Amino acid sequence: MKYQRLRGVKDVVPEITPVWEHIIIKSSGIFKLYDYRLIITPTIEEIGLFVRGIGEGSDIVMKEMYDFKDKKGRHIVLRPEGTAGVVRAYIENNMGPKSNLYYLGQMFRYERPQAGRYREFFQIGVEAFGDATPYKDAEVIRMAADIIAAIGVTGSVLHINCLAAEDGYYEKLKTFLETKRAGLCGDCLNKLERAPIRVLDCKNETCKKAVMDAPLITQNLKPEAAEHYSKVKEMLVASYTAYVETPTMVRGLDYYTGTVFEFTTDKLGPQQNTILAGGRYDNLVEELGGKKTPATGFALGMERMAEVLTAEGRIIDAAGPDVFVVADKAYLHEGFDLLNKLRAQGVKAAMSYEGNSFKSQFREAESKKSRFVVIIGENEIKTGSYALKNMATGAQQAMDLECIVKEVKNE
RNA sequence: GUAGGUGUAGUUCAGUUGGUUAGAACGCCAGGAUGUGGCCCUGGAGGUCGCGGGUUCGACUCCCGUCACUUACCCCA
């Protein structure tokens, strides 16, 4: 019986994992720099957390949750995103009141798989609790930009918006859109009730024309939010963070209350061009049973980030061994002995134990991209030394273990 | 959930109007005077043609179903 992976999931094979390691290492470095600490929360949570946290009406909750009943009949979901679980942990562990956290791990959404979209995917994110100032918004955005830069993605664009609309804005927008009904496409008529701001973002030319004079959210913010938001923009400029204000940008999760942002790329398809996204959510902690605590955060999508790197031609390879030990069939014992001595001295070493022909062993060394080969055969045993060959130059000479270690580490 | 496309070797794909032992390239393995890799040459292994059913003397090829993959919509990372 041959099994195959489930729908919408993938194996991240060793050809790809170096890219993932690169992204994890680079982003972790930035988190440390900003004094954020790692938190690991469970993959499973009770369903209520997300229904309450993300919003009952959101697509994620309505149709994309990977849920099941456990043996005691508890209704459980594989987390569809990271924030709700971290907020739950923040409250439950009495952390705080100011906590700067980052996390990483798999998320699950039961959707139709598509380019850049999987049922199980990997996110790296941060959540910063207890700071309501615009500086914090700017810090988090600046940190995101630093991560993207550290990873080596170029040409991404930062979009920002603020979702703290003053009371009545949505009504005002809907009323305006009603007057333009005739010029809107079917999709937009659908969105009109559910997510009116999205109508402003339609690619359809006639829709674009119809909504040209629509009231923008950025022109209709709560007064204190407007002040906060303009300070955020000021601090972005002050920290040399280029941004584009995009008043049509909304987020898929209902909990955002203020500044929101997205980094997009043109290297992937238009529908999966968001590589990192986040924003401020000042009500969620209270909503989930904690004290009222301001918070802001973001998450980046590992798969998309990795695909962007690949699309940009960045080649991130795992390094091969420093030394590959080639031993004659009669001297496998000596070869194994040398292998262990090399490793004990911190030299990355590999060997084939089958005692195949030298040609075959050399081919293996080549395919592993080994920098050096050490040969143990008749001659070496007789003279009591080893032959070290540099695979790049082809140069080869006899030497003892000490010299080998020195030579290999010197390069 | 809706709509399209595709399932043939490890991978990317050929396969003529249905007809005998299903091919190529790359990859893999082995060999090519001298214990020595990459390039080149020779040879070899590897496929129940996604699965099930139907039509037919005969199906990789036609029909139905199913599963999977893929693209777009919706939405999102």
Short mmCIF file of C-alpha atoms (C1' of nucleotides) in Angstrom, two decimals:
data_model
loop_
_atom_site.label_atom_id
_atom_site.label_comp_id
_atom_site.label_asym_id
_atom_site.label_seq_id
_atom_site.Cartn_x
_atom_site.Cartn_y
_atom_site.Cartn_z
CA MET A 1 0.00 0.00 0.00
CA LYS A 2 1.34 3.35 -1.02
CA TYR A 3 0.22 6.37 0.90
CA GLN A 4 0.23 9.91 -0.25
CA ARG A 5 0.06 13.20 1.52
CA LEU A 6 -3.31 14.67 2.34
CA ARG A 7 -4.90 17.33 0.24
CA GLY A 8 -3.40 20.77 0.52
CA VAL A 9 -0.37 19.83 2.61
CA LYS A 10 3.21 19.41 1.52
CA ASP A 11 6.51 17.93 2.58
CA VAL A 12 9.23 20.49 2.95
CA VAL A 13 12.13 18.48 1.60
CA PRO A 14 15.85 19.07 2.19
CA GLU A 15 16.15 20.93 -1.11
CA ILE A 16 13.83 23.57 0.36
CA THR A 17 14.51 23.49 4.09
CA PRO A 18 17.69 25.58 3.84
CA VAL A 19 15.47 28.44 2.67
CA TRP A 20 13.16 27.93 5.64
CA GLU A 21 16.10 27.76 8.02
CA HIS A 22 17.41 30.97 6.53
CA ILE A 23 14.10 32.74 7.09
CA ILE A 24 13.79 31.46 10.66
CA ILE A 25 17.35 32.36 11.57
CA LYS A 26 17.22 35.83 10.03
CA SER A 27 13.88 36.72 11.56
CA SER A 28 14.87 35.35 14.97
CA GLY A 29 17.92 37.59 14.85
CA ILE A 30 15.70 40.63 14.34
CA PHE A 31 13.34 39.58 17.13
CA LYS A 32 16.27 39.38 19.53
CA LEU A 33 17.46 42.77 18.36
CA TYR A 34 14.07 44.27 19.21
CA ASP A 35 13.93 42.38 22.51
CA TYR A 36 10.99 40.16 21.63
CA ARG A 37 10.75 36.74 23.28
CA LEU A 38 9.66 33.42 21.87
CA ILE A 39 6.36 31.86 22.89
CA ILE A 40 5.14 28.46 21.77
CA THR A 41 1.44 27.79 22.07
CA PRO A 42 -0.54 24.64 21.23
CA THR A 43 -1.64 23.82 17.72
CA ILE A 44 -5.08 22.90 19.03
CA GLU A 45 -7.48 25.18 20.82
CA GLU A 46 -11.15 25.01 21.63
CA ILE A 47 -13.29 26.37 18.86
CA GLY A 48 -14.78 29.22 20.86
CA LEU A 49 -11.46 31.01 21.03
CA PHE A 50 -11.45 31.62 17.31
CA VAL A 51 -15.15 32.20 16.90
CA ARG A 52 -14.90 34.90 19.54
CA GLY A 53 -11.48 36.14 18.53
CA ILE A 54 -11.54 36.24 14.75
CA GLY A 55 -15.22 37.02 14.40
CA GLU A 56 -18.26 34.90 13.79
CA GLY A 57 -18.91 36.34 10.37
CA SER A 58 -15.41 35.98 8.97
CA ASP A 59 -14.70 33.49 6.21
CA ILE A 60 -12.08 31.80 8.34
CA VAL A 61 -14.60 30.94 11.01
CA MET A 62 -17.55 30.33 8.74
CA LYS A 63 -15.99 27.94 6.28
CA GLU A 64 -12.29 27.43 6.77
CA MET A 65 -11.79 25.95 10.20
CA TYR A 66 -10.21 22.56 10.49
CA ASP A 67 -12.28 21.25 13.36
CA PHE A 68 -13.07 17.92 14.98
CA LYS A 69 -14.45 16.35 18.11
CA ASP A 70 -11.97 14.68 20.43
CA LYS A 71 -12.67 11.49 22.40
CA LYS A 72 -14.52 13.37 25.08
CA GLY A 73 -16.59 15.23 22.56
CA ARG A 74 -14.79 18.55 22.94
CA HIS A 75 -15.02 20.70 19.87
CA ILE A 76 -11.45 21.38 18.83
CA VAL A 77 -9.84 23.24 15.95
CA LEU A 78 -6.38 23.25 14.50
CA ARG A 79 -5.48 26.91 14.85
CA PRO A 80 -6.23 28.90 11.68
CA GLU A 81 -3.98 31.76 12.77
CA GLY A 82 -1.60 32.59 15.57
CA THR A 83 -2.88 35.66 17.33
CA ALA A 84 -5.87 34.27 19.22
CA GLY A 85 -3.79 31.50 20.81
CA VAL A 86 -1.06 33.90 21.86
CA VAL A 87 -3.62 36.26 23.35
CA ARG A 88 -5.17 33.35 25.23
CA ALA A 89 -1.73 32.36 26.54
CA TYR A 90 -0.94 35.94 27.47
CA ILE A 91 -4.09 36.13 29.58
CA GLU A 92 -3.89 32.63 31.01
CA ASN A 93 -0.27 32.94 32.12
CA ASN A 94 -0.77 36.38 33.63
CA MET A 95 2.00 37.71 31.48
CA GLY A 96 2.44 41.27 31.04
CA PRO A 97 1.22 43.80 31.30
CA LYS A 98 3.74 44.70 28.67
CA SER A 99 4.93 41.66 26.71
CA ASN A 100 6.73 41.52 23.41
CA LEU A 101 6.33 38.06 21.96
CA TYR A 102 7.10 36.19 18.78
CA TYR A 103 5.98 32.77 17.68
CA LEU A 104 6.29 30.37 14.80
CA GLY A 105 4.48 27.28 13.68
CA GLN A 106 1.88 25.65 11.52
CA MET A 107 -1.58 27.04 10.92
CA PHE A 108 -4.50 25.24 9.28
CA ARG A 109 -7.33 26.37 7.08
CA TYR A 110 -9.67 24.08 5.26
CA GLU A 111 -9.69 25.81 1.89
CA ARG A 112 -9.30 24.87 -1.74
CA PRO A 113 -5.56 24.63 -2.25
CA GLN A 114 -4.15 27.00 -4.80
CA ALA A 115 -0.91 28.63 -5.80
CA GLY A 116 0.66 29.97 -2.61
CA ARG A 117 -2.20 28.70 -0.50
CA TYR A 118 -2.19 25.52 1.52
CA ARG A 119 -4.33 23.84 4.13
CA GLU A 120 -1.39 23.64 6.47
CA PHE A 121 1.01 26.53 6.32
CA PHE A 122 3.75 28.01 8.42
CA GLN A 123 3.74 31.44 9.94
CA ILE A 124 6.16 33.50 11.93
CA GLY A 125 4.57 36.32 13.87
CA VAL A 126 4.80 38.80 16.71
CA GLU A 127 2.32 40.15 19.22
CA ALA A 128 3.17 43.16 21.35
CA PHE A 129 0.89 43.73 24.34
CA GLY A 130 0.39 46.70 26.58
CA ASP A 131 1.57 49.60 24.48
CA ALA A 132 -0.99 51.87 22.88
CA THR A 133 1.38 54.48 21.52
CA PRO A 134 1.94 55.20 17.85
CA TYR A 135 5.60 54.49 18.48
CA LYS A 136 4.72 50.87 19.04
CA ASP A 137 2.87 50.72 15.75
CA ALA A 138 5.90 52.19 14.04
CA GLU A 139 8.26 49.84 15.88
CA VAL A 140 6.36 46.77 14.82
CA ILE A 141 6.21 47.93 11.21
CA ARG A 142 9.88 48.87 11.23
CA MET A 143 10.70 45.45 12.66
CA ALA A 144 8.73 43.78 9.89
CA ALA A 145 10.64 45.79 7.31
CA ASP A 146 13.92 44.80 8.96
CA ILE A 147 12.96 41.15 8.83
CA ILE A 148 12.12 41.33 5.16
CA ALA A 149 15.41 43.08 4.49
CA ALA A 150 17.37 40.59 6.61
CA ILE A 151 15.82 37.71 4.75
CA GLY A 152 16.89 39.38 1.56
CA VAL A 153 13.58 40.02 -0.16
CA THR A 154 13.78 43.08 -2.37
CA GLY A 155 11.10 45.18 -3.97
CA SER A 156 8.33 44.57 -1.49
CA VAL A 157 5.89 47.41 -0.90
CA LEU A 158 4.49 48.44 2.48
CA HIS A 159 0.82 49.40 2.45
CA ILE A 160 -0.75 51.02 5.49
CA ASN A 161 -4.23 52.02 6.48
CA CYS A 162 -6.20 52.75 9.60
CA LEU A 163 -9.44 50.95 10.42
CA ALA A 164 -10.61 53.18 13.27
CA ALA A 165 -13.47 54.71 11.34
CA GLU A 166 -15.67 57.22 13.09
CA ASP A 167 -19.21 56.16 13.88
CA GLY A 168 -21.42 56.28 10.86
CA TYR A 169 -18.65 55.97 8.27
CA TYR A 170 -19.75 52.58 7.03
CA GLU A 171 -23.32 53.77 6.74
CA LYS A 172 -22.12 56.77 4.82
CA LEU A 173 -20.09 54.57 2.50
CA LYS A 174 -22.97 52.16 1.95
CA THR A 175 -25.33 55.02 1.19
CA PHE A 176 -22.87 56.33 -1.35
CA LEU A 177 -22.46 52.92 -2.94
CA GLU A 178 -26.21 52.44 -3.13
CA THR A 179 -26.39 55.46 -5.39
CA LYS A 180 -23.84 53.83 -7.68
CA ARG A 181 -25.45 50.40 -7.79
CA ALA A 182 -25.94 50.53 -11.54
CA GLY A 183 -22.22 50.82 -12.20
CA LEU A 184 -21.12 47.97 -9.92
CA CYS A 185 -20.31 44.40 -10.89
CA GLY A 186 -22.01 41.40 -9.30
CA ASP A 187 -19.15 40.75 -6.92
CA CYS A 188 -19.28 44.29 -5.66
CA LEU A 189 -23.02 44.18 -5.09
CA ASN A 190 -22.32 41.13 -2.99
CA LYS A 191 -19.65 42.87 -0.98
CA LEU A 192 -21.72 45.96 -0.48
CA GLU A 193 -23.30 44.70 2.74
CA ARG A 194 -20.55 42.47 4.03
CA ALA A 195 -17.40 44.44 3.34
CA PRO A 196 -18.15 47.77 1.70
CA ILE A 197 -14.54 48.92 1.74
CA ARG A 198 -13.61 46.05 -0.53
CA VAL A 199 -15.84 47.48 -3.22
CA LEU A 200 -13.41 50.37 -3.49
CA ASP A 201 -10.68 47.91 -4.38
CA CYS A 202 -12.40 46.21 -7.36
CA LYS A 203 -10.22 45.79 -10.45
CA ASN A 204 -13.21 46.17 -12.75
CA GLU A 205 -12.89 49.42 -14.73
CA THR A 206 -16.53 50.46 -14.48
CA CYS A 207 -16.50 49.83 -10.73
CA LYS A 208 -13.37 51.90 -10.37
CA LYS A 209 -15.08 54.74 -12.17
CA ALA A 210 -18.23 54.41 -10.08
CA VAL A 211 -16.43 54.62 -6.75
CA MET A 212 -14.03 57.41 -7.70
CA ASP A 213 -15.60 59.94 -5.32
CA ALA A 214 -16.38 57.49 -2.52
CA PRO A 215 -15.67 58.63 1.02
CA LEU A 216 -12.35 57.11 2.15
CA ILE A 217 -11.83 55.71 5.61
CA THR A 218 -8.68 57.74 6.08
CA GLN A 219 -10.79 60.89 5.67
CA ASN A 220 -13.31 59.63 8.22
CA LEU A 221 -11.31 58.48 11.22
CA LYS A 222 -12.20 59.04 14.83
CA PRO A 223 -10.43 62.24 15.84
CA GLU A 224 -8.08 60.58 18.34
CA ALA A 225 -7.37 57.79 15.85
CA ALA A 226 -6.57 60.29 13.13
CA GLU A 227 -4.05 61.91 15.41
CA HIS A 228 -2.55 58.55 16.36
CA TYR A 229 -2.41 57.46 12.74
CA SER A 230 -0.68 60.59 11.53
CA LYS A 231 1.89 60.16 14.31
CA VAL A 232 2.49 56.59 13.12
CA LYS A 233 3.15 57.89 9.62
CA GLU A 234 5.45 60.52 11.02
CA MET A 235 7.44 57.89 12.89
CA LEU A 236 7.64 55.72 9.81
CA VAL A 237 9.18 58.57 7.94
CA ALA A 238 11.51 59.22 10.85
CA SER A 239 12.67 55.60 10.76
CA TYR A 240 13.19 55.65 6.99
CA THR A 241 10.34 53.23 6.37
CA ALA A 242 8.81 53.83 2.96
CA TYR A 243 5.07 53.25 2.79
CA VAL A 244 2.08 53.66 0.55
CA GLU A 245 -1.19 54.68 2.10
CA THR A 246 -3.91 52.38 0.79
CA PRO A 247 -7.32 53.35 2.20
CA THR A 248 -8.95 50.41 0.43
CA MET A 249 -6.95 47.82 2.35
CA VAL A 250 -8.89 45.78 4.88
CA ARG A 251 -7.96 42.64 6.73
CA GLY A 252 -9.54 39.23 6.81
CA LEU A 253 -9.76 39.04 10.56
CA ASP A 254 -12.31 41.12 12.38
CA TYR A 255 -10.23 42.07 15.40
CA TYR A 256 -8.22 44.93 13.95
CA THR A 257 -9.05 48.32 15.42
CA GLY A 258 -6.44 50.78 14.20
CA THR A 259 -3.32 50.88 12.09
CA VAL A 260 -3.11 47.94 9.69
CA PHE A 261 -0.37 47.12 7.23
CA GLU A 262 0.72 44.67 4.56
CA PHE A 263 3.90 44.00 2.69
CA THR A 264 3.24 42.87 -0.85
CA THR A 265 5.40 41.56 -3.63
CA ASP A 266 4.97 41.53 -7.39
CA LYS A 267 6.97 38.32 -7.67
CA LEU A 268 3.99 36.07 -6.98
CA GLY A 269 0.51 35.97 -8.46
CA PRO A 270 -1.76 38.94 -7.79
CA GLN A 271 -3.94 36.95 -5.42
CA GLN A 272 -1.18 35.74 -3.15
CA ASN A 273 1.04 38.76 -3.14
CA THR A 274 0.82 39.48 0.59
CA ILE A 275 3.89 38.14 2.34
CA LEU A 276 3.48 39.79 5.72
CA ALA A 277 0.50 41.46 7.32
CA GLY A 278 -0.69 42.76 10.64
CA GLY A 279 -2.05 45.63 12.63
CA ARG A 280 -3.39 46.97 15.88
CA TYR A 281 -6.10 45.14 17.81
CA ASP A 282 -6.86 46.96 21.04
CA ASN A 283 -10.02 45.10 22.01
CA LEU A 284 -9.09 41.48 21.54
CA VAL A 285 -7.51 40.82 24.92
CA GLU A 286 -10.59 42.08 26.70
CA GLU A 287 -12.81 40.30 24.22
CA LEU A 288 -11.14 37.03 25.16
CA GLY A 289 -11.54 37.57 28.88
CA GLY A 290 -8.46 39.53 29.86
CA LYS A 291 -8.02 43.05 31.12
CA LYS A 292 -8.37 45.71 28.48
CA THR A 293 -4.93 45.72 26.87
CA PRO A 294 -3.80 47.42 23.70
CA ALA A 295 -1.93 45.19 21.28
CA THR A 296 -0.38 45.10 17.85
CA GLY A 297 1.31 42.44 15.79
CA PHE A 298 1.85 40.77 12.44
CA ALA A 299 2.50 37.44 10.79
CA LEU A 300 4.52 36.47 7.78
CA GLY A 301 3.80 33.50 5.56
CA MET A 302 6.74 31.15 5.32
CA GLU A 303 5.74 29.50 2.06
CA ARG A 304 5.24 32.77 0.25
CA MET A 305 8.40 34.27 1.65
CA ALA A 306 10.33 31.22 0.46
CA GLU A 307 8.70 31.42 -2.95
CA VAL A 308 9.59 35.07 -3.30
CA LEU A 309 13.22 34.30 -2.54
CA THR A 310 13.17 31.57 -5.15
CA ALA A 311 11.41 33.83 -7.66
CA GLU A 312 14.05 36.48 -7.08
CA GLY A 313 16.72 33.97 -7.96
CA ARG A 314 18.18 33.76 -4.49
CA ILE A 315 19.81 30.39 -4.14
CA ILE A 316 20.14 29.22 -0.60
CA ASP A 317 21.89 25.88 -0.51
CA ALA A 318 22.78 23.68 2.37
CA ALA A 319 26.55 23.43 2.56
CA GLY A 320 28.08 20.04 1.82
CA PRO A 321 30.48 18.26 4.15
CA ASP A 322 33.97 19.66 4.64
CA VAL A 323 35.46 16.24 4.18
CA PHE A 324 34.29 13.04 2.56
CA VAL A 325 36.24 9.98 3.62
CA VAL A 326 37.01 7.60 0.76
CA ALA A 327 38.21 4.25 2.06
CA ASP A 328 39.28 1.07 0.34
CA LYS A 329 37.10 -1.90 1.18
CA ALA A 330 39.93 -3.40 3.25
CA TYR A 331 40.26 -0.27 5.40
CA LEU A 332 36.71 0.65 6.27
CA HIS A 333 37.61 0.29 9.93
CA GLU A 334 40.38 2.87 9.60
CA GLY A 335 38.06 5.10 7.60
CA PHE A 336 35.37 4.97 10.25
CA ASP A 337 37.98 5.73 12.87
CA LEU A 338 39.19 8.79 10.94
CA LEU A 339 35.61 9.94 10.34
CA ASN A 340 34.92 10.03 14.05
CA LYS A 341 38.18 11.79 14.81
CA LEU A 342 37.35 14.49 12.27
CA ARG A 343 33.91 14.99 13.73
CA ALA A 344 35.34 15.12 17.23
CA GLN A 345 37.46 18.04 16.06
CA GLY A 346 34.48 19.88 14.67
CA VAL A 347 34.98 18.99 11.04
CA LYS A 348 31.78 18.25 9.17
CA ALA A 349 32.50 14.85 7.69
CA ALA A 350 30.72 12.07 5.80
CA MET A 351 31.63 8.67 4.43
CA SER A 352 30.22 5.74 2.52
CA TYR A 353 30.48 2.44 4.36
CA GLU A 354 29.85 0.10 1.45
CA GLY A 355 33.42 -0.13 0.25
CA ASN A 356 32.50 0.59 -3.35
CA SER A 357 35.01 1.55 -6.00
CA PHE A 358 36.94 4.76 -5.49
CA LYS A 359 35.23 6.13 -8.55
CA SER A 360 31.86 5.50 -6.99
CA GLN A 361 32.90 7.02 -3.69
CA PHE A 362 34.29 10.08 -5.44
CA ARG A 363 31.04 10.50 -7.27
CA GLU A 364 29.21 10.44 -3.98
CA ALA A 365 31.59 13.05 -2.57
CA GLU A 366 30.94 15.17 -5.66
CA SER A 367 27.19 14.88 -5.44
CA LYS A 368 27.31 15.86 -1.77
CA LYS A 369 29.36 18.92 -2.74
CA SER A 370 32.11 17.93 -0.36
CA ARG A 371 34.95 20.44 -0.23
CA PHE A 372 37.65 17.85 0.45
CA VAL A 373 38.19 14.14 0.12
CA VAL A 374 40.46 12.13 2.35
CA ILE A 375 41.67 8.85 0.89
CA ILE A 376 42.59 5.77 2.86
CA GLY A 377 43.97 2.98 0.70
CA GLU A 378 46.92 0.68 0.34
CA ASN A 379 49.43 3.53 -0.06
CA GLU A 380 48.19 5.51 2.90
CA ILE A 381 48.26 2.52 5.22
CA LYS A 382 51.81 1.75 4.14
CA THR A 383 53.07 5.28 4.67
CA GLY A 384 50.94 5.91 7.72
CA SER A 385 49.40 9.12 6.37
CA TYR A 386 46.29 10.25 4.52
CA ALA A 387 45.82 11.78 1.10
CA LEU A 388 43.82 15.03 1.19
CA LYS A 389 42.32 16.22 -2.06
CA ASN A 390 40.82 19.65 -2.59
CA MET A 391 37.81 19.03 -4.82
CA ALA A 392 37.71 22.53 -6.26
CA THR A 393 41.36 22.76 -7.30
CA GLY A 394 42.12 19.06 -7.70
CA ALA A 395 45.29 19.48 -5.64
CA GLN A 396 46.17 16.45 -3.56
CA GLN A 397 48.85 15.73 -1.00
CA ALA A 398 49.73 13.38 1.82
CA MET A 399 49.31 14.61 5.38
CA ASP A 400 48.40 13.54 8.90
CA LEU A 401 45.18 14.17 10.80
CA GLU A 402 46.42 17.36 12.42
CA CYS A 403 47.32 18.90 9.08
CA ILE A 404 44.01 17.85 7.57
CA VAL A 405 42.04 19.58 10.30
CA LYS A 406 44.19 22.67 9.96
CA GLU A 407 43.92 22.73 6.18
CA VAL A 408 40.15 22.21 6.17
CA LYS A 409 39.45 24.83 8.81
CA ASN A 410 41.77 27.38 7.24
CA GLU A 411 39.70 27.80 4.13
"C1'" G B 1 -18.63 26.34 -2.43
"C1'" U B 2 -18.30 27.63 -8.23
"C1'" A B 3 -15.72 27.08 -13.08
"C1'" G B 4 -11.73 25.27 -16.32
"C1'" G B 5 -7.21 22.22 -17.27
"C1'" U B 6 -4.21 17.82 -16.27
"C1'" G B 7 -3.06 12.57 -14.47
"C1'" U B 8 2.15 7.75 -19.01
"C1'" A B 9 9.59 5.90 -15.62
"C1'" G B 10 12.39 9.30 -9.72
"C1'" U B 11 11.48 14.27 -12.69
"C1'" U B 12 9.83 17.00 -17.24
"C1'" C B 13 7.20 15.26 -21.14
"C1'" A B 14 6.31 12.35 -26.37
"C1'" G B 15 2.89 8.49 -27.81
"C1'" U B 16 0.22 9.48 -34.86
"C1'" U B 17 -7.50 8.05 -37.07
"C1'" G B 18 -8.09 2.44 -30.80
"C1'" G B 19 -3.78 -2.48 -33.11
"C1'" U B 20 1.76 -6.62 -31.37
"C1'" U B 21 7.70 -6.33 -26.83
"C1'" A B 22 4.89 2.05 -24.31
"C1'" G B 23 9.58 5.99 -25.89
"C1'" A B 24 13.00 10.49 -25.10
"C1'" A B 25 15.65 13.81 -22.11
"C1'" C B 26 17.42 14.65 -17.35
"C1'" G B 27 18.29 11.91 -12.86
"C1'" C B 28 19.93 7.11 -10.71
"C1'" C B 29 23.39 2.60 -10.89
"C1'" A B 30 27.67 0.15 -13.22
"C1'" G B 31 31.79 0.28 -16.54
"C1'" G B 32 35.28 3.21 -19.75
"C1'" A B 33 44.43 1.24 -19.01
"C1'" U B 34 46.82 3.77 -14.41
"C1'" G B 35 43.29 3.24 -6.50
"C1'" U B 36 40.49 9.67 -8.00
"C1'" G B 37 34.79 13.38 -8.89
"C1'" G B 38 32.71 17.13 -12.48
"C1'" C B 39 32.64 16.89 -19.06
"C1'" C B 40 32.30 12.91 -22.58
"C1'" C B 41 31.29 7.61 -24.23
"C1'" U B 42 29.00 2.63 -23.37
"C1'" G B 43 25.70 -0.36 -20.78
"C1'" G B 44 21.87 -1.18 -17.01
"C1'" A B 45 17.84 -0.76 -13.60
"C1'" G B 46 13.15 1.55 -13.37
"C1'" G B 47 6.20 2.07 -15.75
"C1'" U B 48 -0.15 -3.22 -13.79
"C1'" C B 49 -0.11 4.48 -18.70
"C1'" G B 50 -3.97 7.63 -11.15
"C1'" C B 51 -8.00 4.05 -9.58
"C1'" G B 52 -12.84 1.52 -10.78
"C1'" G B 53 -16.32 0.34 -14.37
"C1'" G B 54 -18.18 0.42 -19.54
"C1'" U B 55 -17.85 0.14 -25.19
"C1'" U B 56 -14.74 -3.13 -28.43
"C1'" C B 57 -11.99 -8.99 -31.25
"C1'" G B 58 -8.52 -5.47 -29.03
"C1'" A B 59 -8.09 0.64 -24.79
"C1'" C B 60 -2.47 4.72 -22.72
"C1'" U B 61 -5.93 6.27 -26.66
"C1'" C B 62 -13.25 6.45 -26.67
"C1'" C B 63 -17.42 6.93 -22.62
"C1'" C B 64 -18.98 7.20 -17.30
"C1'" G B 65 -17.62 7.49 -12.29
"C1'" U B 66 -14.00 8.38 -8.61
"C1'" C B 67 -9.52 10.21 -6.45
"C1'" A B 68 -5.48 13.41 -6.88
"C1'" C B 69 -2.94 17.53 -8.82
"C1'" U B 70 -3.36 22.35 -10.97
"C1'" U B 71 -5.41 27.38 -12.40
"C1'" A B 72 -9.03 31.04 -11.65
"C1'" C B 73 -13.24 33.03 -8.60
"C1'" C B 74 -14.30 33.81 -3.27
"C1'" C B 75 -11.04 34.82 0.63
"C1'" C B 76 -6.47 34.93 2.65
"C1'" A B 77 -0.32 34.33 4.69
#
